[in-house]
XYZ file of C-alpha atoms in Angstrom:
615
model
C -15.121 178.457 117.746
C -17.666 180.298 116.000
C -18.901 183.878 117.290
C -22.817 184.277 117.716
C -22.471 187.085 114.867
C -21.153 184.110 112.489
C -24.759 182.401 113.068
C -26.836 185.367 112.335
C -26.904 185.469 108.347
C -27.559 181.799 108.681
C -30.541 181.765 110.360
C -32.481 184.660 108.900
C -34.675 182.562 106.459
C -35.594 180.481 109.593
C -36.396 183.340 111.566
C -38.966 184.821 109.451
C -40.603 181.433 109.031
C -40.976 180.899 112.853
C -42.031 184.608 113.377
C -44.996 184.164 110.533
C -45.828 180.560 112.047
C -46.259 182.004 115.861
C -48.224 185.083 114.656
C -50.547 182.596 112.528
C -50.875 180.584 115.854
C -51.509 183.285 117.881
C -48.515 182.360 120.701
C -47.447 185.185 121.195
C -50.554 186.205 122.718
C -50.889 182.880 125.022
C -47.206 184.089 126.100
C -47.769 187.485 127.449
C -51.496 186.489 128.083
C -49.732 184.349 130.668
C -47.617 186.588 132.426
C -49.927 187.282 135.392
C -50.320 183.631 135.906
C -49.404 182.884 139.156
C -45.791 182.514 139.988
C -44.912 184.902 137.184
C -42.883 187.901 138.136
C -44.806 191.076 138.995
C -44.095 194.847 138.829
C -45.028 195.130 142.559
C -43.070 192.073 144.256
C -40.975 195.269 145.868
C -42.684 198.555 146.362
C -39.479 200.114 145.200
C -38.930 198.251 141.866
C -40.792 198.886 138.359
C -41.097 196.565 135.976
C -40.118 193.665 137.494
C -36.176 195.242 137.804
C -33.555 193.877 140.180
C -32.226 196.259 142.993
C -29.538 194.401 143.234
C -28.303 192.581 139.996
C -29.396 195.935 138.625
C -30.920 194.501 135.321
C -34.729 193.650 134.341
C -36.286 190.588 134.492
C -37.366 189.156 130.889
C -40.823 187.047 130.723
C -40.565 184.114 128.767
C -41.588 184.947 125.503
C -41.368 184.410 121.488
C -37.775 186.224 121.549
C -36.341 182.994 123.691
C -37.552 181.042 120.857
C -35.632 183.060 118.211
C -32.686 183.471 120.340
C -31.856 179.277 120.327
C -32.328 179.750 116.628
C -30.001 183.216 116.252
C -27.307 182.842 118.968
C -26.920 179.168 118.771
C -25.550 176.529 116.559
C -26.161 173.486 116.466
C -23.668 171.564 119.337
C -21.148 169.518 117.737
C -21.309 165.130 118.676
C -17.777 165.240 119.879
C -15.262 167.399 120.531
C -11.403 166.482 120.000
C -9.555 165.783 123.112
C -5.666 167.312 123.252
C -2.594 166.229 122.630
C -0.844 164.832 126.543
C 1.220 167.120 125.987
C -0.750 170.047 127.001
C -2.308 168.044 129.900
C -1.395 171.122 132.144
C -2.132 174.431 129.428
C -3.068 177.683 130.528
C -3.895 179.682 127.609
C -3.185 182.638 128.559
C -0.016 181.985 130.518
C 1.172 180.431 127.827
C 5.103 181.018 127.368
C 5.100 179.028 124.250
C 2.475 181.828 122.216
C 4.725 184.507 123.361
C 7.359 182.799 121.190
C 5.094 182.063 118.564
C 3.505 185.346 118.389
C 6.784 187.102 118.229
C 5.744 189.496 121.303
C 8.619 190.777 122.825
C 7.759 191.171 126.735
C 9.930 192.686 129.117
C 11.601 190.207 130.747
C 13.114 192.508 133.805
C 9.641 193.657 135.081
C 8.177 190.280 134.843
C 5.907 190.833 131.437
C 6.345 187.351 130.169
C 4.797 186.390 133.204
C 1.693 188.134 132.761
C -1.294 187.613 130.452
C -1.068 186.738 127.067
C -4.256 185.224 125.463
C -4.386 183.394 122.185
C -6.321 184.997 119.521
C -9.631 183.286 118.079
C -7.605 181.281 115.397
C -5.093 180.007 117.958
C -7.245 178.702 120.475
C -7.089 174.742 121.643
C -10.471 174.329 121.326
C -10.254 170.494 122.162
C -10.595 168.810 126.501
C -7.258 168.779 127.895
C -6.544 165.159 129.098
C -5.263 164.602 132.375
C -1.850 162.936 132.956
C -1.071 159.272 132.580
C -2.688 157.444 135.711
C -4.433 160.125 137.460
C -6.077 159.552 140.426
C -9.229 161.740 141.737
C -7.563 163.922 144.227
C -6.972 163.096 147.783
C -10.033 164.578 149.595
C -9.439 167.960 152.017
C -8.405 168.095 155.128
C -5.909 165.200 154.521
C -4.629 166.837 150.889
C -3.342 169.816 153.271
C -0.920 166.919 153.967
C -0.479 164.696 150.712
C -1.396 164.207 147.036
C -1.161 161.888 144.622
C 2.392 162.150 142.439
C 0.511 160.849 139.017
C -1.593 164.546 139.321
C 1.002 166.484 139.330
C 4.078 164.811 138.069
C 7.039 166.876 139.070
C 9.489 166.357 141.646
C 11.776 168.976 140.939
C 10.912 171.205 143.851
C 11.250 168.125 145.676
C 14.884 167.960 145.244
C 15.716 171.716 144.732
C 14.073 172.816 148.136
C 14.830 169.281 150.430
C 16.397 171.142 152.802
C 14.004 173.482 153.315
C 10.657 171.133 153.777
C 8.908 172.386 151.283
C 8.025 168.868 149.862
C 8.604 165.293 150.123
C 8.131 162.622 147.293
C 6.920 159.311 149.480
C 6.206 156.798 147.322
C 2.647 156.935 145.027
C 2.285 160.443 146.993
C 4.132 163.959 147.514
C 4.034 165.243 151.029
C 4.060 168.780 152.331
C 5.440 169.142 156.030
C 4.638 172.293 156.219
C 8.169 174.025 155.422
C 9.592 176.795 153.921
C 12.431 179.002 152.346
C 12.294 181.196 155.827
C 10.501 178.658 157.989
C 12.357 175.317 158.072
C 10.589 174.407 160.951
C 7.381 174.979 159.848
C 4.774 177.426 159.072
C 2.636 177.050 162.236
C 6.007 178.112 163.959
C 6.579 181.048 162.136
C 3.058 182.563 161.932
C 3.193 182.529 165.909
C 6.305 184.170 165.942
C 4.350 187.143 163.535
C 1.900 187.685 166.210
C 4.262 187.748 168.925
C 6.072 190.166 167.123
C 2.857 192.119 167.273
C 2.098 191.145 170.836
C -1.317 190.094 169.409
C -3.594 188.286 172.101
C -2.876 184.459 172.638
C -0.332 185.091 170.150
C -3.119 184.206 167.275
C -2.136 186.387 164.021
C -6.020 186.785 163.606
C -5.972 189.172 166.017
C -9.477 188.678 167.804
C -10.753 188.215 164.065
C -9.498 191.674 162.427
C -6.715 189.942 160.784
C -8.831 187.656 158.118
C -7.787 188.732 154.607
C -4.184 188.665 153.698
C -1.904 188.665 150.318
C 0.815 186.127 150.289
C 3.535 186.993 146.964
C 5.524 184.614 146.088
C 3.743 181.894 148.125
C 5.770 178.591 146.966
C 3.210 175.638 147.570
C 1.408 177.917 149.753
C 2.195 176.115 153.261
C 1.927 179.611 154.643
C -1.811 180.086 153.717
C -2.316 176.416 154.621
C -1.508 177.033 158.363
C -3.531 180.098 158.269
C -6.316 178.304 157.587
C -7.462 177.190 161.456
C -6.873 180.872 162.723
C -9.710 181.974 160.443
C -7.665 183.971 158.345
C -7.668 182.925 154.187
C -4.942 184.232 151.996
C -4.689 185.155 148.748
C -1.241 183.160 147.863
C 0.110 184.322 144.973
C 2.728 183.072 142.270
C 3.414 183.142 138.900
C 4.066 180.053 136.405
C 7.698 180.133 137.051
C 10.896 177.894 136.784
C 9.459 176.722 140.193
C 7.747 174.335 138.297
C 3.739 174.049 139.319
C 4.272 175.551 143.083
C 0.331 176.825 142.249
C -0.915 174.249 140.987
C 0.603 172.219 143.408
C -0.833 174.490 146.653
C -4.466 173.995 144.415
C -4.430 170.321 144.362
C -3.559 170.659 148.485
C -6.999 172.496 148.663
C -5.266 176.245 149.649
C -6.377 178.841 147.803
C -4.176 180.241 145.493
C -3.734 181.748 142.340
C -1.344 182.251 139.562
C -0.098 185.820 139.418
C 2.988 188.225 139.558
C 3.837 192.254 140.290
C 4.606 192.818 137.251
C 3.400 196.029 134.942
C -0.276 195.737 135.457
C -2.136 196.002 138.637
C -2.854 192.422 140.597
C -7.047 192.200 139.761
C -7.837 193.269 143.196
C -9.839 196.403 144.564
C -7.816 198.703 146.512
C -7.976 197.944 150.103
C -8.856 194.607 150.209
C -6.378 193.239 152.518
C -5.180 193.413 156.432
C -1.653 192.024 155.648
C 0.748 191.537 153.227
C 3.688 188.877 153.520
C 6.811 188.206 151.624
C 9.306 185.839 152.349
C 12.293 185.264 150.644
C 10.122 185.643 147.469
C 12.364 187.427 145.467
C 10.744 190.787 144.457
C 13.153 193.752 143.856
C 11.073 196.201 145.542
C 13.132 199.300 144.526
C 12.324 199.050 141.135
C 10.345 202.049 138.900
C 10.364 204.032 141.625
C 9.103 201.489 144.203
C 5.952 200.821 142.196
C 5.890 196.988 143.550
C 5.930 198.120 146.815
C 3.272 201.307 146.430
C 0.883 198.423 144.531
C 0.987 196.480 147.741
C 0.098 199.931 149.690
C -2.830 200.237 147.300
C -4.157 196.679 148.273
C -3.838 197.347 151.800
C -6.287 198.590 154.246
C -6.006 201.832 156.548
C -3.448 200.704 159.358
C -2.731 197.516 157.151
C 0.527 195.503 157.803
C 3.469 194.190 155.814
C 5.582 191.352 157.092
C 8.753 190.725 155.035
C 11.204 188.002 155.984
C 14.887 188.540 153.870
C 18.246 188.830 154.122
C 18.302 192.245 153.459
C 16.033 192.899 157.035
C 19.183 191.382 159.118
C 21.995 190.550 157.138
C 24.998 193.312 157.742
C 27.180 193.316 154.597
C 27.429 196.291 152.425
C 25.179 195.167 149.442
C 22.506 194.094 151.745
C 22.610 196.767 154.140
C 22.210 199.456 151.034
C 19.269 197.588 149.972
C 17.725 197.903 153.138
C 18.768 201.711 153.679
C 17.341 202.262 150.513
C 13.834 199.984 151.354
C 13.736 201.929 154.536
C 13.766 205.478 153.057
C 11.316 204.908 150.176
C 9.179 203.288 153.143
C 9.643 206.308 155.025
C 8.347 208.556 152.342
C 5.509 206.793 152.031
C 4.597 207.193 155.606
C 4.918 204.030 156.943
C 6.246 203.012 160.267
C 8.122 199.956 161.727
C 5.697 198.003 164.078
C 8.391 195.468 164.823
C 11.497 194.004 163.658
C 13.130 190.574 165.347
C 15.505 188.085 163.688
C 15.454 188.241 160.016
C 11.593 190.008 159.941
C 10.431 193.318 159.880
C 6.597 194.075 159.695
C 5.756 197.252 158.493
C 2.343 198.934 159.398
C 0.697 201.956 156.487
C -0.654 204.646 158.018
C -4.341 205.223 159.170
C -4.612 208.766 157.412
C -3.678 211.732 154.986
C -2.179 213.807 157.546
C 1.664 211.952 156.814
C 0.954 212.735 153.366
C 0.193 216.768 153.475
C 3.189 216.659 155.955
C 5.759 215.812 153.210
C 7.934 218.295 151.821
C 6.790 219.491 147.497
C 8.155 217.216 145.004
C 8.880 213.878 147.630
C 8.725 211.385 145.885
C 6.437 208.962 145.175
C 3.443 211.365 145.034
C 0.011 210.881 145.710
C -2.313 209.734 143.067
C -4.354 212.598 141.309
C -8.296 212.434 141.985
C -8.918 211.272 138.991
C -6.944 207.872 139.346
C -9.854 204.885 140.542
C -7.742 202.799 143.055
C -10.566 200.159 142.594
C -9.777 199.363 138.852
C -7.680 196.454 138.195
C -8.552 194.695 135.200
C -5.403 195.367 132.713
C -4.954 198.758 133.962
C -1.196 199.580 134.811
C 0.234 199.791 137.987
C 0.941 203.698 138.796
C 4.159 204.704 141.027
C 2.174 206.775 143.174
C 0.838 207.285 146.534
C -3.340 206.542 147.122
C -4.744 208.831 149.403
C -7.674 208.394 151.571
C -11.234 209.708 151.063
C -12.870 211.902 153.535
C -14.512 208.959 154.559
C -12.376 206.456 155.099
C -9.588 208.791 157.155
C -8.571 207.482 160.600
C -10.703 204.420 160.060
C -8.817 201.460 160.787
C -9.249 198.237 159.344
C -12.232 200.239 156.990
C -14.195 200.621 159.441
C -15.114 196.665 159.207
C -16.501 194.649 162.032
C -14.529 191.520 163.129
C -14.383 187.776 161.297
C -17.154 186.819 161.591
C -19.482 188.819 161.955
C -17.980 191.281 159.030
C -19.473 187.690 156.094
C -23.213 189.475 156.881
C -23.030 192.925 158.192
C -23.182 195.381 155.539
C -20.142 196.884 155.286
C -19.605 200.517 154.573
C -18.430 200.263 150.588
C -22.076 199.223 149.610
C -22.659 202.915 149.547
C -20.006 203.598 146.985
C -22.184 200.834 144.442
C -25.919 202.266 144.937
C -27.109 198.983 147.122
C -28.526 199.707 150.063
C -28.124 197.482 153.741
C -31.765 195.912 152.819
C -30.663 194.767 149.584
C -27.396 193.594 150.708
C -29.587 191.056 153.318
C -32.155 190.232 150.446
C -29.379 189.117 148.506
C -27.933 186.860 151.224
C -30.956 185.519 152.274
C -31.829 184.618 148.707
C -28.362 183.213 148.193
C -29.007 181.008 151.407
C -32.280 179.043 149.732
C -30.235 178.742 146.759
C -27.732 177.036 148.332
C -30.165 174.552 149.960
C -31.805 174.363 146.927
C -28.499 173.369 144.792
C -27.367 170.752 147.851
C -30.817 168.976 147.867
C -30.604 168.128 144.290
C -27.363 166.855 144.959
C -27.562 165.199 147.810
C -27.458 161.966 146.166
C -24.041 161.638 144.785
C -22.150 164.063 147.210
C -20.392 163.716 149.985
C -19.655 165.845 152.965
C -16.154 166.356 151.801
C -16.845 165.849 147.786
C -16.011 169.319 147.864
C -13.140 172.298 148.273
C -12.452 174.720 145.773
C -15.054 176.005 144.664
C -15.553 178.826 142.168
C -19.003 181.311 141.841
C -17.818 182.635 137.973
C -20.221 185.547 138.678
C -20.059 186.829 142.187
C -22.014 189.619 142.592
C -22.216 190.634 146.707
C -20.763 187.505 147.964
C -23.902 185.650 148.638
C -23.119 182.218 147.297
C -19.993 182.167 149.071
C -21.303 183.371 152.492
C -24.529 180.312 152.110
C -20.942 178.277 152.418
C -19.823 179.579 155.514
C -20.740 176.122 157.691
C -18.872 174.114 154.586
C -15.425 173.239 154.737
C -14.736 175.254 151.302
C -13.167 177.814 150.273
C -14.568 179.880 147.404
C -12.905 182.262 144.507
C -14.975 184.865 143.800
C -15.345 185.862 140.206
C -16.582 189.425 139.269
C -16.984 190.462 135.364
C -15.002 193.401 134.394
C -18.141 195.624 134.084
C -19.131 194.684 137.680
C -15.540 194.644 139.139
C -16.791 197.681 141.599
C -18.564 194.856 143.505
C -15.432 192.732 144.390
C -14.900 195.423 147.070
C -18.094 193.935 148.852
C -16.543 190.299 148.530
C -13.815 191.390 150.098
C -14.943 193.544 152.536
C -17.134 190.281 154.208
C -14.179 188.196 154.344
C -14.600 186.178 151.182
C -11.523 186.605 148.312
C -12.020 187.278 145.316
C -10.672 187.977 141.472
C -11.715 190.016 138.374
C -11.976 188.300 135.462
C -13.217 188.253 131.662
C -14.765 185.237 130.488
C -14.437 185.642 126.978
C -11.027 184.728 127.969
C -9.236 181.440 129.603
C -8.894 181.856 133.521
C -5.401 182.006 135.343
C -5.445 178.873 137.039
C -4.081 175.464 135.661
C -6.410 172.567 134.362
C -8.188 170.350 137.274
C -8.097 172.832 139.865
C -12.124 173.332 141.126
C -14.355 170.962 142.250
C -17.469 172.791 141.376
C -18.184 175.856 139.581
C -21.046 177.795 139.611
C -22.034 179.759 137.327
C -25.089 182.352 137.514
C -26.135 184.043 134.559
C -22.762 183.967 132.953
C -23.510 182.944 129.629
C -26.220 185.685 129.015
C -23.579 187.821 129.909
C -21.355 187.099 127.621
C -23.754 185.892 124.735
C -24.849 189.357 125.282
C -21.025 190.802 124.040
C -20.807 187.824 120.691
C -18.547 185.733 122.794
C -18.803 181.741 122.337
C -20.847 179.647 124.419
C -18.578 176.970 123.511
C -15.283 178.248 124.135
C -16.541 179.019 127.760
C -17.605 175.279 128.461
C -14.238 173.990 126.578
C -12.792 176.569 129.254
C -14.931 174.996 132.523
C -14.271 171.580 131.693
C -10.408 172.527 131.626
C -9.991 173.712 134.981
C -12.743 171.470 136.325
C -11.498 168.070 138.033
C -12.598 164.915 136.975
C -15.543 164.147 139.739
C -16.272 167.635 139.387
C -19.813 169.150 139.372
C -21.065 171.730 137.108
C -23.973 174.165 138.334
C -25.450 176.489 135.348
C -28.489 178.574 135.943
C -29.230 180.762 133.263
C -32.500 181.749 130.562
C -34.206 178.931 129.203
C -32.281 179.134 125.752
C -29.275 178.952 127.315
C -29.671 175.942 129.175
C -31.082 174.226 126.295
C -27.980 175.097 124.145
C -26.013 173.500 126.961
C -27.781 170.598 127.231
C -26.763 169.438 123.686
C -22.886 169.427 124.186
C -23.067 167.664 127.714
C -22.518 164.025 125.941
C -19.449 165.811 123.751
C -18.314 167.384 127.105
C -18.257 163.974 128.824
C -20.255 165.607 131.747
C -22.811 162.860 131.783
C -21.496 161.491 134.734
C -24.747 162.620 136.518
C -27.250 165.219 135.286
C -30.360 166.775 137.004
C -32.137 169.907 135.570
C -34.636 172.089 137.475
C -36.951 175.088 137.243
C -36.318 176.860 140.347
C -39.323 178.885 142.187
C -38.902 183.073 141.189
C -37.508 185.363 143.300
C -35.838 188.827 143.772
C -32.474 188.031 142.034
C -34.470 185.957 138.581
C -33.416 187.126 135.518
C -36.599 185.995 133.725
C -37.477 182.184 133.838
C -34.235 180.599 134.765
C -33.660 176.832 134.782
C -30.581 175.281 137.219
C -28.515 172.531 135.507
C -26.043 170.611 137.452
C -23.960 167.954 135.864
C -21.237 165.870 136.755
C -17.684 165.249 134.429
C -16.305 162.102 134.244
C -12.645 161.122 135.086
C -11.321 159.718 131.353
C -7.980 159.082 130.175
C -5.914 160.865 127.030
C -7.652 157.932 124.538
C -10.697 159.030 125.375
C -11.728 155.908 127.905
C -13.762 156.534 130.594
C -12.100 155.032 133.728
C -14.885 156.259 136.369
């Protein structure tokens, strides 16, 4: 699609026209004239603030003025009538886990540490920029809590897993519908089972793995259909589960259309696009992972992910079986383990759960030159967007030694206490409530104008494309939803917040397609995102190709952004087919605006591969 720097030379000529024919009218003076009307944003709202700037959004308000007018003319084309719809065959594409460019671009990924796995986007000239078309006779997904249980076969038509894993319960085909009983490669018997069996392990009270509510985050690799996080679900705890696009054909997407959030992913070469300590357990079973490799870099990734006293439950053959091959992989686990300072909290049966320790003091006991080492001070443990996972150690701050669990309070009262990171971004405990209670009318807000066509359970994965504290996500909390954060790469510190309150969370670029197949969110909201990137000469258009792929049919849109914006996106709605239901609103002003911001929320409409509409 074309870049906003393609329209500029275009519109020039027009420009100067509309810039002589508002100075001749005198508007621009009626605009700023107006900006003490009432309503308008003023330099004193907050005693703290000057000129009109946002503690914590940390930009500056705009007043509507003559430059919106030139920007619809200089930043946006005009929207196409239609736009092409796919080829079935790439009914399920993900762009940039596409194994099919990596042949066509010639790359040549490392296939033994996962590369091929990992992110490869297409350039500008490769893109699909056509709607991908759901499968022959899909059906709008089974609604949540009964999709823990079922889905429809026509979504997701493979049965492979089916077959391959029957004897471990992984998956059932029934008829029009695949069933999940809740089984697994380790836990035959079902998930509910084995999570019990964790917390006994751990003697936790009532044997609940939440663990009076400081057990709440957790990272599940190699998560199969994600029946694991599914059953975590009632204990208050939310995983991350984790997977990449592998010859276990759709186990993600499969685990998305349940409603259990999940994403695609793999330890790999880069770092998984997660702040360091982020998580109160880590849990691998059977998945797979050679965690010797590079110098146990797999394994120190996971240490970097995990909080201060953090555990690591690992179900495998090498943690009981006793012939020689597995018992030198598990002498070998055991020592790198040891040398980076973690302990055994409890081994029974074929699982061992490790715990990592709750300060530096293991560390400076090591003998020079043990291997791995720490991290030098310059390393930021926090970045994760395509940096490269390091085979070293990450030490503790002064502040965060002998703190365990961060420092955090309990689930749930952790979602609005401001927790101790908000330091380490400049935003002070005031701001951080400002920003939730704002978020809260929002919410309200975005539900009454909705209330017409929704349901209580029209929605469950939900996606907030720009993040910022957590404060969309948190106005959720009384929902039955689960939310993926989003942060932008230049405000990726602040997914340490998200995850600090409980919420999960990813980093992500939008110039670029996400990780997740098509049809996977059932709304997606998304706050000043297109300024954002209109601001770096990325394409309007390419985003909302990229929404309306991994948006399901009966899926709601909700946009609030600068007046040009929204008029831009107005015009491709009817190409879009997201004229299932529209309403567009000028919200009231308040701490968080960005200038005059309108709030569109649109519906997409279930059609078929010729185009039809069948809803």
């Amino acid at each position: 699609m074309k870049q906003k720097n393609d329209q500029i030379h275009t519109t020039k000529l027009l420009t100067y026209i509309l810039i002589g024919l508002i100075a001749v009218l005198g508007l621009a003076c009626l605009y700023y004239g107006s900006s003490f009307a009432p309503g308008s944003r003023r330099s004193d709202d907050n005693g703290s603030l000057l000129d009109g700037s946002d503690p914590v959004f940390g930009r500056f308000s705009r007043h509507p003025d003559v430059v919106d007018l030139l920007d619809e003319q200089r930043y946006y084309p005009e929207a196409p009538k239609t736009i092409p719809i796919c080829d079935i065959k790439y009914s399920e594409l993900i762009p940039c886990l596409d194994r099919n460019l990596i042949y066509q671009l010639k790359l040549k990924p490392n296939l033994s540490v996962m590369e091929h796995y990992e992110r490869h986007c297409p350039p500008p000239e490769r893109r699909y920029n056509c709607l991908i078309p759901p499968p022959k006779g899909y059906k709008i997904s089974i609604r949540w809590p009964a999709s823990r249980d079922e889905v429809w076969k026509a979504n997701i038509p493979h049965t492979h897993l089916a077959e391959e894993k029957s004897d471990q319960h992984w998956m059932i085909v029934d008829g029009q519908k695949i069933k999940f009983p809740g089984g697994g490669t380790h836990f035959h018997d079902g998930a509910d089972k084995y999570i019990v069996g964790l917390a006994q392990m751990l003697k936790f009270p009532g044997d609940k793995l939440n663990n009076g509510g400081h057990i709440r985050n957790v990272l599940d690799v190699g998560c199969g259909v994600a029946s694991f996080g599914a059953y975590l679900l009632p204990l208050d705890i939310i995983a991350m589960s984790l997977a990449p696009n592998d010859v276990h054909e759709n186990q993600i997407q499969f685990a998305l259309e349940r409603g259990i959030p999940s994403t695609l992913g793999v330890l790999g070469t880069k770092r998984l696009p997660y702040p360091s300590r982020s998580f109160e357990l880590a849990h691998c079973s059977r998945c797979r992972i050679d965690w010797l490799q590079r110098d146990g870099i797999l394994l120190l990734e996971l240490d970097r992910l995990l909080r201060p006293g953090g555990y690591f439950a690992y179900s495998s053959p090498e943690a009981y079986e006793q012939d020689p091959e597995n018992r030198k992989i598990w002498n070998a686990m055991y020592g790198l383990l040891k040398r980076m300072c973690w302990k055994v909290a409890a081994k029974r049966g074929q699982t061992v759960i490790w715990f990592k320790p709750l300060s530096n003091s293991c560390y400076l006991k090591r003998d020079p030159g043990t291997r791995p080492p720490l991290c030098n001070s310059g390393d930021d443990p926090d970045a994760s967007w395509n940096v490269s996972m390091k085979a070293c150690i990450t030490p503790y701050t002064a502040k965060m030694h002998k703190e365990r669990w961060s420092g955090l309070l309990p689930w749930p009262q952790r979602l609005t206490a401001p927790p101790p990171r908000l330091e380490e971004i400049g935003v002070s405990a005031e701001e951080f409530h400002e920003d939730t209670r704002i978020w809260h009318s929002r919410v309200i807000g975005y539900w009454k104008q909705m209330k017409s066509v929704i349901e209580k359970n029209s929605f469950r994965n939900i996606m907030d494309m720009n993040s910022n504290l957590g404060g969309f996500a948190a106005a959720l909390k009384d929902k039955d939803v689960w939310v993926m954060n989003v942060a932008s790469v230049k405000m990726s510190a602040r997914l340490k917040i998200i995850y600090d309150r409980g919420l999960i969370g990813t980093v992500h670029d939008w110039c670029e397609a996400f990780s997740t197949y098509p049809r996977t969110y059932d709304l997606l909201h998304a706050w000043a995102v297109f300024s954002e990137i209109e601001e770096r000469g990325c394409s309007a258009e390419d985003l909302l190709i990229e929404m309306d792929r991994i948006l399901r049919p009966g899926g709601f849109v909700i946009i609030r952004d600068k007046n040009s914006v929204i008029n831009h996106i107005q015009k491709f709605i009817p190409a879009l087919r997201w004229d299932g239901w529209i309403s567009e609103v000028e919200p009231g002003t308040d701490a968080l605006s960005v200038g005059e911001e309108r709030v569109l929320i649109a519906r997409k409409k279930l059609w078929s591969d010729d185009g039809f509409m069948t809803m």
